[in-house]
PDB file of C-alpha atoms in Angstrom:
ATOM      1  CA  TRP J   1      30.408 -45.768  42.463  1.00 84.00           C
ATOM      2  CA  GLU J   2      28.650 -42.449  41.852  1.00 87.00           C
ATOM      3  CA  LEU J   3      30.132 -41.913  38.378  1.00 88.00           C
ATOM      4  CA  LEU J   4      29.502 -45.519  37.338  1.00 91.00           C
ATOM      5  CA  ASN J   5      25.970 -45.441  38.723  1.00 90.00           C
ATOM      6  CA  GLN J   6      25.099 -42.237  36.856  1.00 91.00           C
ATOM      7  CA  SER J   7      26.573 -43.587  33.639  1.00 93.00           C
ATOM      8  CA  VAL J   8      24.677 -46.881  33.801  1.00 93.00           C
ATOM      9  CA  GLN J   9      21.368 -45.252  34.730  1.00 93.00           C
ATOM     10  CA  ALA J  10      21.749 -42.906  31.768  1.00 93.00           C
ATOM     11  CA  GLN J  11      22.094 -45.968  29.531  1.00 94.00           C
ATOM     12  CA  VAL J  12      19.139 -47.791  31.057  1.00 95.00           C
ATOM     13  CA  PHE J  13      16.746 -44.843  30.963  1.00 94.00           C
ATOM     14  CA  GLN J  14      17.048 -42.994  27.685  1.00 93.00           C
ATOM     15  CA  GLU J  15      13.605 -41.349  27.683  1.00 93.00           C
ATOM     16  CA  HIS J  16      12.312 -41.537  31.261  1.00 94.00           C
ATOM     17  CA  PRO J  17      13.356 -38.843  33.811  1.00 93.00           C
ATOM     18  CA  TYR J  18      15.260 -41.494  35.797  1.00 93.00           C
ATOM     19  CA  HIS J  19      17.906 -40.861  33.144  1.00 93.00           C
ATOM     20  CA  TRP J  20      19.111 -37.866  35.193  1.00 90.00           C
ATOM     21  CA  PRO J  21      20.578 -37.764  38.726  1.00 89.00           C
ATOM     22  CA  VAL J  22      18.190 -36.408  41.360  1.00 85.00           C
ATOM     23  CA  ILE J  23      19.780 -32.937  41.452  1.00 83.00           C
ATOM     24  CA  GLY J  24      21.171 -33.035  37.928  1.00 85.00           C
ATOM     25  CA  TYR J  25      24.712 -33.042  36.629  1.00 86.00           C
ATOM     26  CA  GLU J  26      27.456 -30.664  37.743  1.00 87.00           C
ATOM     27  CA  ASP J  27      26.976 -28.494  34.655  1.00 89.00           C
ATOM     28  CA  ASP J  28      23.295 -28.142  35.537  1.00 87.00           C
ATOM     29  CA  MET J  29      24.156 -26.951  39.039  1.00 89.00           C
ATOM     30  CA  LYS J  30      26.694 -24.442  37.757  1.00 91.00           C
ATOM     31  CA  ASN J  31      24.004 -22.807  35.631  1.00 92.00           C
ATOM     32  CA  TRP J  32      21.222 -22.682  38.195  1.00 91.00           C
ATOM     33  CA  LYS J  33      19.708 -19.292  38.921  1.00 93.00           C
ATOM     34  CA  GLN J  34      18.028 -18.363  42.180  1.00 94.00           C
ATOM     35  CA  ALA J  35      14.734 -18.063  40.330  1.00 95.00           C
ATOM     36  CA  ASP J  36      15.100 -21.680  39.136  1.00 91.00           C
ATOM     37  CA  LEU J  37      15.551 -22.937  42.692  1.00 92.00           C
ATOM     38  CA  GLU J  38      12.694 -20.849  44.045  1.00 93.00           C
ATOM     39  CA  ARG J  39      10.347 -22.118  41.314  1.00 91.00           C
ATOM     40  CA  TYR J  40      11.304 -25.722  42.010  1.00 91.00           C
ATOM     41  CA  PHE J  41      10.871 -25.290  45.760  1.00 92.00           C
ATOM     42  CA  LYS J  42       7.505 -23.609  45.333  1.00 91.00           C
ATOM     43  CA  THR J  43       6.247 -26.370  43.044  1.00 91.00           C
ATOM     44  CA  TYR J  44       7.425 -29.490  44.839  1.00 91.00           C
ATOM     45  CA  TYR J  45       7.680 -28.405  48.473  1.00 91.00           C
ATOM     46  CA  ALA J  46       4.117 -27.161  48.690  1.00 90.00           C
ATOM     47  CA  PRO J  47       1.927 -28.470  51.560  1.00 89.00           C
ATOM     48  CA  ASN J  48      -0.411 -30.203  49.098  1.00 90.00           C
ATOM     49  CA  ASN J  49       2.548 -32.242  47.776  1.00 91.00           C
ATOM     50  CA  CYS J  50       3.850 -33.597  51.073  1.00 91.00           C
ATOM     51  CA  VAL J  51       3.118 -36.343  53.564  1.00 92.00           C
ATOM     52  CA  VAL J  52       3.605 -35.412  57.221  1.00 92.00           C
ATOM     53  CA  VAL J  53       4.043 -38.173  59.795  1.00 93.00           C
ATOM     54  CA  VAL J  54       4.041 -37.375  63.504  1.00 91.00           C
ATOM     55  CA  SER J  55       4.972 -40.140  65.958  1.00 89.00           C
ATOM     56  CA  GLY J  56       5.290 -40.100  69.720  1.00 89.00           C
ATOM     57  CA  ALA J  57       3.448 -39.126  72.877  1.00 90.00           C
ATOM     58  CA  VAL J  58       1.425 -36.390  71.199  1.00 91.00           C
ATOM     59  CA  LYS J  59      -2.234 -35.409  71.100  1.00 94.00           C
ATOM     60  CA  MET J  60      -4.198 -34.796  67.928  1.00 93.00           C
ATOM     61  CA  ALA J  61      -5.170 -31.312  69.093  1.00 95.00           C
ATOM     62  CA  ASP J  62      -1.523 -30.354  69.531  1.00 94.00           C
ATOM     63  CA  VAL J  63      -0.554 -31.741  66.115  1.00 93.00           C
ATOM     64  CA  LYS J  64      -3.412 -29.847  64.503  1.00 94.00           C
ATOM     65  CA  ALA J  65      -2.345 -26.625  66.204  1.00 95.00           C
ATOM     66  CA  LEU J  66       1.239 -27.052  64.958  1.00 92.00           C
ATOM     67  CA  ALA J  67       0.011 -27.786  61.441  1.00 91.00           C
ATOM     68  CA  GLU J  68      -2.140 -24.675  61.455  1.00 92.00           C
ATOM     69  CA  LYS J  69       0.792 -22.614  62.699  1.00 93.00           C
ATOM     70  CA  TYR J  70       3.496 -23.863  60.331  1.00 90.00           C
ATOM     71  CA  LEU J  71       1.722 -25.361  57.314  1.00 88.00           C
ATOM     72  CA  GLU J  72      -1.492 -23.409  56.932  1.00 90.00           C
ATOM     73  CA  PRO J  73       0.251 -20.072  56.129  1.00 91.00           C
ATOM     74  CA  ASN J  74       1.870 -21.744  53.084  1.00 89.00           C
ATOM     75  CA  PRO J  75      -0.628 -21.700  50.228  1.00 90.00           C
ATOM     76  CA  ALA J  76      -1.286 -24.786  48.130  1.00 91.00           C
ATOM     77  CA  GLN J  77       0.262 -24.773  44.678  1.00 92.00           C
ATOM     78  CA  PRO J  78      -0.831 -26.247  41.355  1.00 92.00           C
ATOM     79  CA  GLU J  79      -0.212 -29.975  41.221  1.00 91.00           C
ATOM     80  CA  PRO J  80       3.307 -30.753  39.935  1.00 89.00           C
ATOM     81  CA  PRO J  81       3.356 -31.893  36.315  1.00 88.00           C
ATOM     82  CA  LYS J  82       2.781 -35.629  35.975  1.00 89.00           C
ATOM     83  CA  VAL J  83       5.400 -37.871  34.402  1.00 87.00           C
ATOM     84  CA  PHE J  84       3.902 -39.507  31.315  1.00 89.00           C
ATOM     85  CA  ALA J  85       7.170 -40.704  29.766  1.00 89.00           C
ATOM     86  CA  VAL J  86       7.422 -44.480  29.613  1.00 91.00           C
ATOM     87  CA  GLU J  87      10.775 -46.059  28.903  1.00 93.00           C
ATOM     88  CA  PRO J  88      10.407 -48.076  25.680  1.00 93.00           C
ATOM     89  CA  PRO J  89      11.262 -51.788  25.607  1.00 93.00           C
ATOM     90  CA  GLN J  90      14.965 -52.524  25.510  1.00 92.00           C
ATOM     91  CA  THR J  91      15.855 -54.548  22.422  1.00 92.00           C
ATOM     92  CA  GLY J  92      19.327 -55.694  23.408  1.00 93.00           C
ATOM     93  CA  GLU J  93      22.163 -55.575  25.897  1.00 94.00           C
ATOM     94  CA  ARG J  94      23.793 -52.212  26.548  1.00 94.00           C
ATOM     95  CA  ARG J  95      27.365 -51.897  27.820  1.00 94.00           C
ATOM     96  CA  ILE J  96      29.383 -48.938  28.957  1.00 93.00           C
ATOM     97  CA  LEU J  97      33.021 -48.632  30.020  1.00 93.00           C
ATOM     98  CA  VAL J  98      33.906 -45.864  32.445  1.00 91.00           C
ATOM     99  CA  LYS J  99      37.623 -45.149  32.856  1.00 91.00           C
ATOM    100  CA  LYS J 100      38.745 -43.983  36.293  1.00 89.00           C
ATOM    101  CA  ASP J 101      41.807 -44.479  38.482  1.00 90.00           C
ATOM    102  CA  VAL J 102      40.805 -47.246  40.933  1.00 91.00           C
ATOM    103  CA  ALA J 103      42.725 -50.034  42.659  1.00 92.00           C
ATOM    104  CA  THR J 104      40.699 -52.799  40.935  1.00 95.00           C
ATOM    105  CA  PRO J 105      37.791 -52.685  38.462  1.00 94.00           C
ATOM    106  CA  TYR J 106      34.219 -52.066  39.610  1.00 95.00           C
ATOM    107  CA  LEU J 107      31.324 -53.919  38.001  1.00 96.00           C
ATOM    108  CA  TYR J 108      27.700 -52.792  37.858  1.00 96.00           C
ATOM    109  CA  ILE J 109      24.920 -54.837  36.220  1.00 97.00           C
ATOM    110  CA  ALA J 110      21.401 -53.404  36.036  1.00 97.00           C
ATOM    111  CA  TYR J 111      18.247 -55.278  35.063  1.00 96.00           C
ATOM    112  CA  ARG J 112      14.976 -53.530  34.313  1.00 96.00           C
ATOM    113  CA  ALA J 113      12.605 -54.126  37.246  1.00 97.00           C
ATOM    114  CA  PRO J 114       9.090 -53.090  38.355  1.00 96.00           C
ATOM    115  CA  GLN J 115       8.023 -50.220  40.588  1.00 96.00           C
ATOM    116  CA  ALA J 116       7.083 -50.518  44.291  1.00 94.00           C
ATOM    117  CA  LYS J 117       3.363 -51.072  43.645  1.00 94.00           C
ATOM    118  CA  SER J 118       4.072 -54.128  41.480  1.00 95.00           C
ATOM    119  CA  ASP J 119       2.990 -57.567  42.706  1.00 93.00           C
ATOM    120  CA  ASP J 120       6.588 -58.693  42.145  1.00 96.00           C
ATOM    121  CA  TYR J 121       8.122 -56.068  44.446  1.00 95.00           C
ATOM    122  CA  TYR J 122       8.268 -58.166  47.618  1.00 93.00           C
ATOM    123  CA  SER J 123       9.554 -61.230  45.773  1.00 95.00           C
ATOM    124  CA  LEU J 124      12.431 -59.168  44.369  1.00 96.00           C
ATOM    125  CA  ILE J 125      13.195 -57.692  47.785  1.00 95.00           C
ATOM    126  CA  LEU J 126      13.545 -61.210  49.213  1.00 95.00           C
ATOM    127  CA  LEU J 127      15.597 -62.305  46.209  1.00 96.00           C
ATOM    128  CA  SER J 128      17.930 -59.356  46.773  1.00 96.00           C
ATOM    129  CA  ASP J 129      18.622 -60.536  50.327  1.00 95.00           C
ATOM    130  CA  ILE J 130      19.060 -64.167  49.293  1.00 96.00           C
ATOM    131  CA  LEU J 131      21.658 -63.080  46.775  1.00 96.00           C
ATOM    132  CA  SER J 132      23.728 -60.678  48.845  1.00 94.00           C
ATOM    133  CA  ARG J 133      22.698 -60.169  52.465  1.00 93.00           C
ATOM    134  CA  GLY J 134      25.347 -61.477  54.801  1.00 90.00           C
ATOM    135  CA  LYS J 135      28.336 -63.762  54.383  1.00 92.00           C
ATOM    136  CA  THR J 136      26.156 -66.837  53.801  1.00 91.00           C
ATOM    137  CA  SER J 137      24.296 -65.208  50.902  1.00 94.00           C
ATOM    138  CA  ARG J 138      24.711 -66.781  47.490  1.00 96.00           C
ATOM    139  CA  LEU J 139      26.888 -64.133  45.874  1.00 96.00           C
ATOM    140  CA  TYR J 140      29.137 -63.474  48.861  1.00 96.00           C
ATOM    141  CA  SER J 141      29.612 -67.165  49.569  1.00 95.00           C
ATOM    142  CA  SER J 142      30.494 -67.932  45.952  1.00 96.00           C
ATOM    143  CA  LEU J 143      32.358 -64.876  44.639  1.00 96.00           C
ATOM    144  CA  VAL J 144      34.066 -63.560  47.773  1.00 96.00           C
ATOM    145  CA  ASP J 145      34.503 -66.554  50.055  1.00 95.00           C
ATOM    146  CA  LYS J 146      34.964 -69.592  47.817  1.00 95.00           C
ATOM    147  CA  LYS J 147      36.223 -68.327  44.453  1.00 96.00           C
ATOM    148  CA  GLN J 148      37.784 -65.097  45.801  1.00 96.00           C
ATOM    149  CA  LEU J 149      36.939 -63.275  42.589  1.00 97.00           C
ATOM    150  CA  ALA J 150      35.626 -60.167  44.363  1.00 96.00           C
ATOM    151  CA  THR J 151      36.325 -58.275  47.568  1.00 96.00           C
ATOM    152  CA  SER J 152      32.704 -57.182  47.849  1.00 95.00           C
ATOM    153  CA  VAL J 153      29.431 -57.899  46.086  1.00 96.00           C
ATOM    154  CA  PHE J 154      25.917 -56.679  46.796  1.00 95.00           C
ATOM    155  CA  VAL J 155      22.482 -56.241  45.273  1.00 96.00           C
ATOM    156  CA  ASN J 156      20.275 -53.158  45.501  1.00 95.00           C
ATOM    157  CA  TYR J 157      16.570 -52.746  44.712  1.00 95.00           C
ATOM    158  CA  ASP J 158      14.805 -49.645  46.044  1.00 93.00           C
ATOM    159  CA  GLU J 159      11.254 -48.337  46.144  1.00 93.00           C
ATOM    160  CA  SER J 160      10.268 -46.273  43.127  1.00 94.00           C
ATOM    161  CA  PHE J 161       7.195 -44.705  41.557  1.00 93.00           C
ATOM    162  CA  ASP J 162       7.957 -45.996  38.065  1.00 95.00           C
ATOM    163  CA  PRO J 163       9.750 -49.090  36.729  1.00 96.00           C
ATOM    164  CA  THR J 164      13.336 -49.057  37.969  1.00 96.00           C
ATOM    165  CA  THR J 165      16.376 -51.373  38.051  1.00 96.00           C
ATOM    166  CA  PHE J 166      17.492 -54.417  40.029  1.00 97.00           C
ATOM    167  CA  ASN J 167      21.215 -53.822  40.532  1.00 97.00           C
ATOM    168  CA  PHE J 168      24.294 -55.981  41.043  1.00 97.00           C
ATOM    169  CA  TYR J 169      27.545 -54.376  42.262  1.00 96.00           C
ATOM    170  CA  ALA J 170      30.956 -55.966  42.668  1.00 97.00           C
ATOM    171  CA  VAL J 171      34.558 -54.913  43.284  1.00 96.00           C
ATOM    172  CA  THR J 172      37.020 -57.315  41.680  1.00 96.00           C
ATOM    173  CA  ASN J 173      39.806 -58.912  43.663  1.00 96.00           C
ATOM    174  CA  LYS J 174      43.404 -58.017  42.825  1.00 95.00           C
ATOM    175  CA  GLY J 175      44.563 -59.680  39.616  1.00 94.00           C
ATOM    176  CA  VAL J 176      41.032 -60.774  38.639  1.00 95.00           C
ATOM    177  CA  ASN J 177      39.437 -59.839  35.324  1.00 93.00           C
ATOM    178  CA  GLU J 178      36.011 -58.232  35.734  1.00 94.00           C
ATOM    179  CA  ILE J 179      34.627 -60.493  33.001  1.00 95.00           C
ATOM    180  CA  ASP J 180      35.214 -63.491  35.277  1.00 96.00           C
ATOM    181  CA  VAL J 181      33.264 -61.738  38.041  1.00 97.00           C
ATOM    182  CA  GLU J 182      30.470 -60.977  35.608  1.00 97.00           C
ATOM    183  CA  LYS J 183      30.278 -64.613  34.489  1.00 97.00           C
ATOM    184  CA  ALA J 184      30.198 -65.789  38.105  1.00 97.00           C
ATOM    185  CA  ILE J 185      27.251 -63.485  38.854  1.00 97.00           C
ATOM    186  CA  TYR J 186      25.363 -64.817  35.828  1.00 97.00           C
ATOM    187  CA  GLU J 187      26.102 -68.335  37.004  1.00 96.00           C
ATOM    188  CA  GLU J 188      24.458 -67.687  40.370  1.00 96.00           C
ATOM    189  CA  ILE J 189      21.468 -66.018  38.703  1.00 96.00           C
ATOM    190  CA  GLY J 190      21.184 -69.023  36.383  1.00 96.00           C
ATOM    191  CA  LYS J 191      21.150 -71.459  39.308  1.00 96.00           C
ATOM    192  CA  ILE J 192      18.197 -69.669  40.879  1.00 96.00           C
ATOM    193  CA  ALA J 193      16.378 -69.424  37.549  1.00 95.00           C
ATOM    194  CA  LYS J 194      16.838 -73.167  36.977  1.00 96.00           C
ATOM    195  CA  GLU J 195      16.619 -74.615  40.488  1.00 95.00           C
ATOM    196  CA  GLY J 196      14.833 -71.961  42.526  1.00 95.00           C
ATOM    197  CA  ILE J 197      15.675 -71.227  46.145  1.00 94.00           C
ATOM    198  CA  THR J 198      15.597 -73.524  49.159  1.00 94.00           C
ATOM    199  CA  ASP J 199      13.005 -73.448  51.931  1.00 95.00           C
ATOM    200  CA  ASN J 200      15.770 -72.609  54.389  1.00 94.00           C
ATOM    201  CA  GLU J 201      16.880 -69.591  52.338  1.00 94.00           C
ATOM    202  CA  LEU J 202      13.340 -68.282  52.133  1.00 95.00           C
ATOM    203  CA  GLN J 203      12.693 -68.745  55.842  1.00 95.00           C
ATOM    204  CA  LYS J 204      16.009 -67.081  56.679  1.00 94.00           C
ATOM    205  CA  VAL J 205      15.266 -63.879  54.749  1.00 94.00           C
ATOM    206  CA  ARG J 206      11.697 -63.813  56.065  1.00 93.00           C
ATOM    207  CA  ASN J 207      13.046 -63.928  59.609  1.00 94.00           C
ATOM    208  CA  GLN J 208      15.583 -61.209  58.779  1.00 93.00           C
ATOM    209  CA  LYS J 209      12.874 -58.963  57.328  1.00 92.00           C
ATOM    210  CA  LEU J 210      10.630 -59.504  60.344  1.00 92.00           C
ATOM    211  CA  ILE J 211      13.431 -58.639  62.774  1.00 94.00           C
ATOM    212  CA  GLU J 212      14.367 -55.627  60.636  1.00 91.00           C
ATOM    213  CA  PHE J 213      10.761 -54.399  60.675  1.00 91.00           C
ATOM    214  CA  TYR J 214      10.426 -54.634  64.454  1.00 91.00           C
ATOM    215  CA  ARG J 215      13.780 -52.918  64.955  1.00 91.00           C
ATOM    216  CA  HIS J 216      12.564 -50.062  62.761  1.00 88.00           C
ATOM    217  CA  VAL J 217       9.290 -49.567  64.604  1.00 89.00           C
ATOM    218  CA  GLU J 218      11.015 -49.683  68.004  1.00 91.00           C
ATOM    219  CA  THR J 219      12.090 -46.076  67.492  1.00 92.00           C
ATOM    220  CA  ILE J 220      10.126 -42.902  66.841  1.00 91.00           C
ATOM    221  CA  ASP J 221      12.135 -42.201  63.699  1.00 92.00           C
ATOM    222  CA  GLY J 222      11.641 -45.756  62.441  1.00 92.00           C
ATOM    223  CA  LYS J 223       7.872 -45.635  62.935  1.00 92.00           C
ATOM    224  CA  SER J 224       7.625 -42.345  61.077  1.00 93.00           C
ATOM    225  CA  ASN J 225       9.881 -43.466  58.249  1.00 93.00           C
ATOM    226  CA  ASN J 226       7.983 -46.720  57.672  1.00 92.00           C
ATOM    227  CA  ILE J 227       4.579 -45.052  57.728  1.00 94.00           C
ATOM    228  CA  GLY J 228       5.741 -42.296  55.365  1.00 94.00           C
ATOM    229  CA  THR J 229       7.403 -44.731  52.963  1.00 93.00           C
ATOM    230  CA  TYR J 230       4.276 -46.859  52.611  1.00 92.00           C
ATOM    231  CA  GLU J 231       2.009 -43.861  52.245  1.00 94.00           C
ATOM    232  CA  VAL J 232       4.196 -42.321  49.519  1.00 93.00           C
ATOM    233  CA  PHE J 233       5.365 -45.341  47.503  1.00 93.00           C
ATOM    234  CA  PHE J 234       2.580 -47.868  48.123  1.00 92.00           C
ATOM    235  CA  GLY J 235      -0.368 -45.482  48.328  1.00 89.00           C
ATOM    236  CA  ASP J 236      -1.485 -46.415  51.846  1.00 90.00           C
ATOM    237  CA  TYR J 237       0.418 -46.644  55.123  1.00 89.00           C
ATOM    238  CA  LYS J 238      -1.967 -49.440  56.202  1.00 88.00           C
ATOM    239  CA  LYS J 239      -0.136 -51.776  53.806  1.00 86.00           C
ATOM    240  CA  MET J 240       2.867 -51.642  56.114  1.00 78.00           C
TER     241      MET J 240
END
């Protein structure tokens, strides 16, 4: 999946920095110098560019003392350069074929989608679960269970600072042409576009999200992760 994912993202984002993998390509890594890594670390891992979340049976005075001990000695750095690049409108479909030795073909479809702060973010998160979460989800039920076109199918849509992609992944079943899997995915998307979703589907994913949220905040790590995610991607942890 890594090679296919990198190849598709490079096609989707031709001007925006999302074009590149997080740590770059292998050739980039082979040519890194220590000075390059030190400059990057100094710029982006400065205390004025981080969000620290402390959860647990702690007192504010103790947290402050730890921050003064471990963070205060590290001087603030100039603000990292802002990303002004905006991916231009896409004027047509883009396709890419990646050749690799696999048991059956892999399929990856990416649609341009909004960033985390968009009003549509939560709707797309729920749609993602309706499409592929669990064996009763639309894609699994149709492609894997009933038609047996794929051995696995899932949708992914993550938080991001800038417009990103809403992604469909599938592994074709033995003897199945990937084009048939692609058509079946479009068919399920078309049904939702034409008919919408049912009240039961919406209530189901709402219940799943609520249970998932409470499971996360049951643990110290989960509390910290949720608070940090909302502070970083949504601008305010109180939106959690």
